[in-house]
Amino acid sequence: TIKATSPLGDPRVTYNLEDGLVPESNMPVRFYLTPNREDGSASILVAEPLDYETTRNFMLRVRAQNVAPVPLAAFTTVHINIT
């Protein structure tokens, strides 16, 4: 679960997965975000089983952006290691 906070105190934040740094790192069929309306966070979920033999780690880039006439955005990288 990831959560962004706005320095302006605005709780309306959207989350998107951006393209990964390598082609296999952020396949939309494997990972997706679902918002948690109660606390303004988002959870990263897996859409299909992950195969340790094929890919042992993933690097996802998440963009959080507030809802405003002039939106502010921030990015973070999430590293997922399959063990």
Coordinates of N, CA and C in Angstrom, one line a residue:
T1 N 0.8 -1.2 0.0 CA 0.0 0.0 0.0 C 0.9 1.2 0.0
I2 N 0.5 2.2 -0.8 CA 1.2 3.5 -0.9 C 0.3 4.6 -0.5
K3 N 0.8 5.7 0.1 CA 0.0 6.8 0.4 C 0.8 8.1 0.2
A4 N 0.2 9.0 -0.5 CA 0.8 10.3 -0.7 C 0.0 11.4 0.1
T5 N 0.7 12.3 0.6 CA 0.0 13.4 1.3 C 0.3 14.7 0.6
S6 N -0.6 15.6 0.6 CA -0.4 16.9 -0.1 C 0.0 17.9 1.0
P7 N 1.0 18.7 0.7 CA 1.4 19.8 1.6 C 0.3 20.8 1.8
L8 N -0.6 20.9 0.9 CA -1.7 21.8 0.9 C -2.9 21.2 1.7
G9 N -2.8 20.0 2.2 CA -3.8 19.4 3.0 C -5.0 18.8 2.1
D10 N -4.9 18.8 0.8 CA -5.9 18.3 0.0 C -5.9 16.8 -0.1
P11 N -6.9 16.1 0.4 CA -6.9 14.7 0.4 C -7.2 14.0 -0.9
R12 N -7.6 14.8 -2.0 CA -7.9 14.2 -3.3 C -6.6 13.9 -4.1
V13 N -6.2 12.7 -4.0 CA -5.0 12.3 -4.8 C -5.3 11.1 -5.6
T14 N -4.8 11.1 -6.9 CA -4.9 10.0 -7.8 C -3.5 9.3 -7.9
Y15 N -3.6 8.0 -8.2 CA -2.3 7.2 -8.4 C -2.4 6.5 -9.8
N16 N -1.2 6.5 -10.4 CA -1.0 5.8 -11.7 C 0.3 5.1 -11.7
L17 N 0.3 3.9 -12.4 CA 1.6 3.2 -12.7 C 2.1 3.8 -13.9
E18 N 3.4 4.2 -13.9 CA 4.1 4.8 -15.1 C 4.9 3.6 -15.7
D19 N 5.4 3.9 -16.9 CA 6.2 2.9 -17.6 C 7.4 2.6 -16.8
G20 N 7.8 1.3 -16.7 CA 9.0 0.9 -16.0 C 10.3 1.2 -16.7
L21 N 11.4 1.0 -16.1 CA 12.7 1.3 -16.6 C 13.2 0.3 -17.6
V22 N 12.7 -1.0 -17.5 CA 12.9 -2.0 -18.5 C 11.6 -2.6 -18.9
P23 N 11.5 -3.1 -20.1 CA 10.2 -3.5 -20.7 C 9.4 -4.5 -19.8
E24 N 10.1 -5.4 -19.2 CA 9.3 -6.4 -18.4 C 9.0 -6.0 -17.0
S25 N 9.4 -4.8 -16.6 CA 9.3 -4.4 -15.2 C 7.9 -3.9 -14.8
N26 N 7.1 -3.4 -15.7 CA 5.9 -2.8 -15.3 C 4.8 -3.2 -16.3
M27 N 4.6 -4.5 -16.5 CA 3.6 -4.9 -17.4 C 2.2 -4.7 -16.8
P28 N 1.3 -4.0 -17.5 CA 0.0 -3.7 -16.9 C -0.8 -4.9 -16.6
V29 N -0.6 -6.0 -17.3 CA -1.3 -7.2 -17.0 C -0.9 -7.9 -15.7
R30 N 0.3 -7.5 -15.2 CA 0.8 -8.1 -13.9 C 0.4 -7.3 -12.7
F31 N 0.5 -6.0 -12.8 CA 0.3 -5.2 -11.6 C -0.8 -4.1 -11.9
Y32 N -1.6 -3.8 -10.9 CA -2.5 -2.7 -11.1 C -2.7 -2.0 -9.7
L33 N -3.2 -0.8 -9.7 CA -3.5 -0.1 -8.5 C -5.0 0.0 -8.2
T34 N -5.3 -0.1 -7.0 CA -6.7 0.1 -6.6 C -6.8 1.1 -5.5
P35 N -7.6 2.1 -5.6 CA -7.6 3.2 -4.5 C -8.3 2.7 -3.3
N36 N -7.8 3.1 -2.1 CA -8.5 2.9 -0.8 C -9.1 4.2 -0.4
R37 N -10.4 4.3 -0.7 CA -11.1 5.6 -0.5 C -11.1 6.1 1.0
E38 N -11.1 5.1 1.9 CA -11.1 5.5 3.4 C -10.0 6.4 3.8
D39 N -8.8 6.0 3.4 CA -7.6 6.8 3.8 C -6.8 7.5 2.7
G40 N -7.3 7.4 1.5 CA -6.6 8.1 0.4 C -5.4 7.4 -0.1
S41 N -5.1 6.2 0.2 CA -4.0 5.5 -0.3 C -4.4 4.6 -1.5
A42 N -3.4 3.9 -2.0 CA -3.7 2.9 -3.1 C -2.9 1.7 -2.8
S43 N -3.4 0.5 -3.2 CA -2.8 -0.7 -3.1 C -2.3 -1.2 -4.4
I44 N -1.1 -1.8 -4.4 CA -0.5 -2.4 -5.7 C -0.9 -3.9 -5.6
L45 N -1.7 -4.4 -6.6 CA -2.1 -5.7 -6.6 C -1.5 -6.5 -7.8
V46 N -1.5 -7.8 -7.7 CA -0.9 -8.6 -8.8 C -2.1 -9.2 -9.5
A47 N -2.1 -9.1 -10.8 CA -3.2 -9.6 -11.7 C -3.0 -11.0 -12.1
E48 N -1.8 -11.5 -12.1 CA -1.6 -12.9 -12.5 C -0.4 -13.4 -11.7
P49 N -0.2 -14.7 -11.6 CA 0.9 -15.3 -10.8 C 2.2 -14.8 -11.3
L50 N 3.2 -14.6 -10.4 CA 4.5 -14.2 -10.8 C 5.4 -15.4 -10.8
D51 N 6.3 -15.6 -11.7 CA 7.2 -16.7 -11.9 C 8.6 -16.3 -11.5
Y52 N 9.1 -16.8 -10.4 CA 10.4 -16.6 -9.9 C 11.5 -17.0 -11.0
E53 N 11.2 -18.1 -11.7 CA 12.2 -18.6 -12.7 C 12.3 -17.6 -13.9
T54 N 11.2 -16.9 -14.2 CA 11.2 -16.0 -15.3 C 11.7 -14.6 -15.0
T55 N 11.2 -14.0 -14.0 CA 11.5 -12.6 -13.5 C 11.6 -12.6 -12.0
R56 N 12.7 -12.3 -11.5 CA 12.9 -12.3 -10.0 C 12.6 -11.0 -9.3
N57 N 12.6 -9.9 -10.1 CA 12.3 -8.6 -9.5 C 11.6 -7.7 -10.5
F58 N 10.9 -6.8 -10.0 CA 10.2 -5.8 -10.8 C 10.4 -4.4 -10.2
M59 N 10.4 -3.4 -11.0 CA 10.6 -2.0 -10.6 C 9.4 -1.3 -11.2
L60 N 8.5 -0.8 -10.3 CA 7.4 0.0 -10.7 C 7.5 1.4 -10.3
R61 N 7.1 2.3 -11.2 CA 7.1 3.7 -10.9 C 5.7 4.2 -10.7
V62 N 5.4 4.8 -9.6 CA 4.1 5.2 -9.2 C 4.1 6.8 -9.2
R63 N 3.0 7.3 -9.8 CA 2.8 8.7 -9.9 C 1.6 9.1 -9.0
A64 N 1.8 10.0 -8.1 CA 0.7 10.5 -7.3 C 0.4 11.9 -7.7
Q65 N -0.8 12.3 -7.9 CA -1.1 13.7 -8.3 C -2.4 14.1 -7.6
N66 N -2.4 15.4 -7.2 CA -3.5 15.9 -6.5 C -4.6 16.4 -7.6
V67 N -5.8 16.6 -7.2 CA -6.9 17.0 -8.0 C -7.0 18.5 -7.8
A68 N -6.5 19.3 -8.8 CA -6.5 20.7 -8.7 C -6.4 21.3 -10.1
P69 N -6.8 22.6 -10.2 CA -6.7 23.3 -11.5 C -5.2 23.2 -12.1
V70 N -4.3 23.4 -11.2 CA -2.8 23.2 -11.5 C -2.3 22.1 -10.7
P71 N -2.4 20.8 -11.2 CA -2.0 19.7 -10.3 C -0.5 19.6 -10.0
L72 N -0.3 19.1 -8.8 CA 1.1 18.8 -8.4 C 1.3 17.3 -8.4
A73 N 2.4 16.8 -8.9 CA 2.7 15.4 -9.0 C 4.0 15.0 -8.3
A74 N 4.1 13.8 -7.8 CA 5.3 13.3 -7.2 C 5.4 11.8 -7.7
F75 N 6.6 11.3 -7.7 CA 6.9 10.0 -8.2 C 7.7 9.2 -7.1
T76 N 7.4 7.9 -7.1 CA 8.2 7.0 -6.3 C 8.5 5.7 -7.0
T77 N 9.5 5.0 -6.7 CA 9.8 3.7 -7.3 C 9.6 2.7 -6.3
V78 N 8.9 1.6 -6.7 CA 8.6 0.5 -5.8 C 9.3 -0.7 -6.4
H79 N 10.2 -1.3 -5.5 CA 11.0 -2.5 -5.9 C 10.3 -3.7 -5.4
I80 N 10.0 -4.7 -6.2 CA 9.3 -5.9 -5.8 C 10.3 -7.1 -6.1
N81 N 10.7 -7.8 -5.1 CA 11.6 -8.9 -5.2 C 10.9 -10.2 -4.9
I82 N 10.9 -11.1 -5.9 CA 10.2 -12.4 -5.7 C 11.2 -13.4 -5.1
T83 N 10.8 -14.0 -4.0 CA 11.7 -15.0 -3.3 C 11.1 -16.4 -3.3

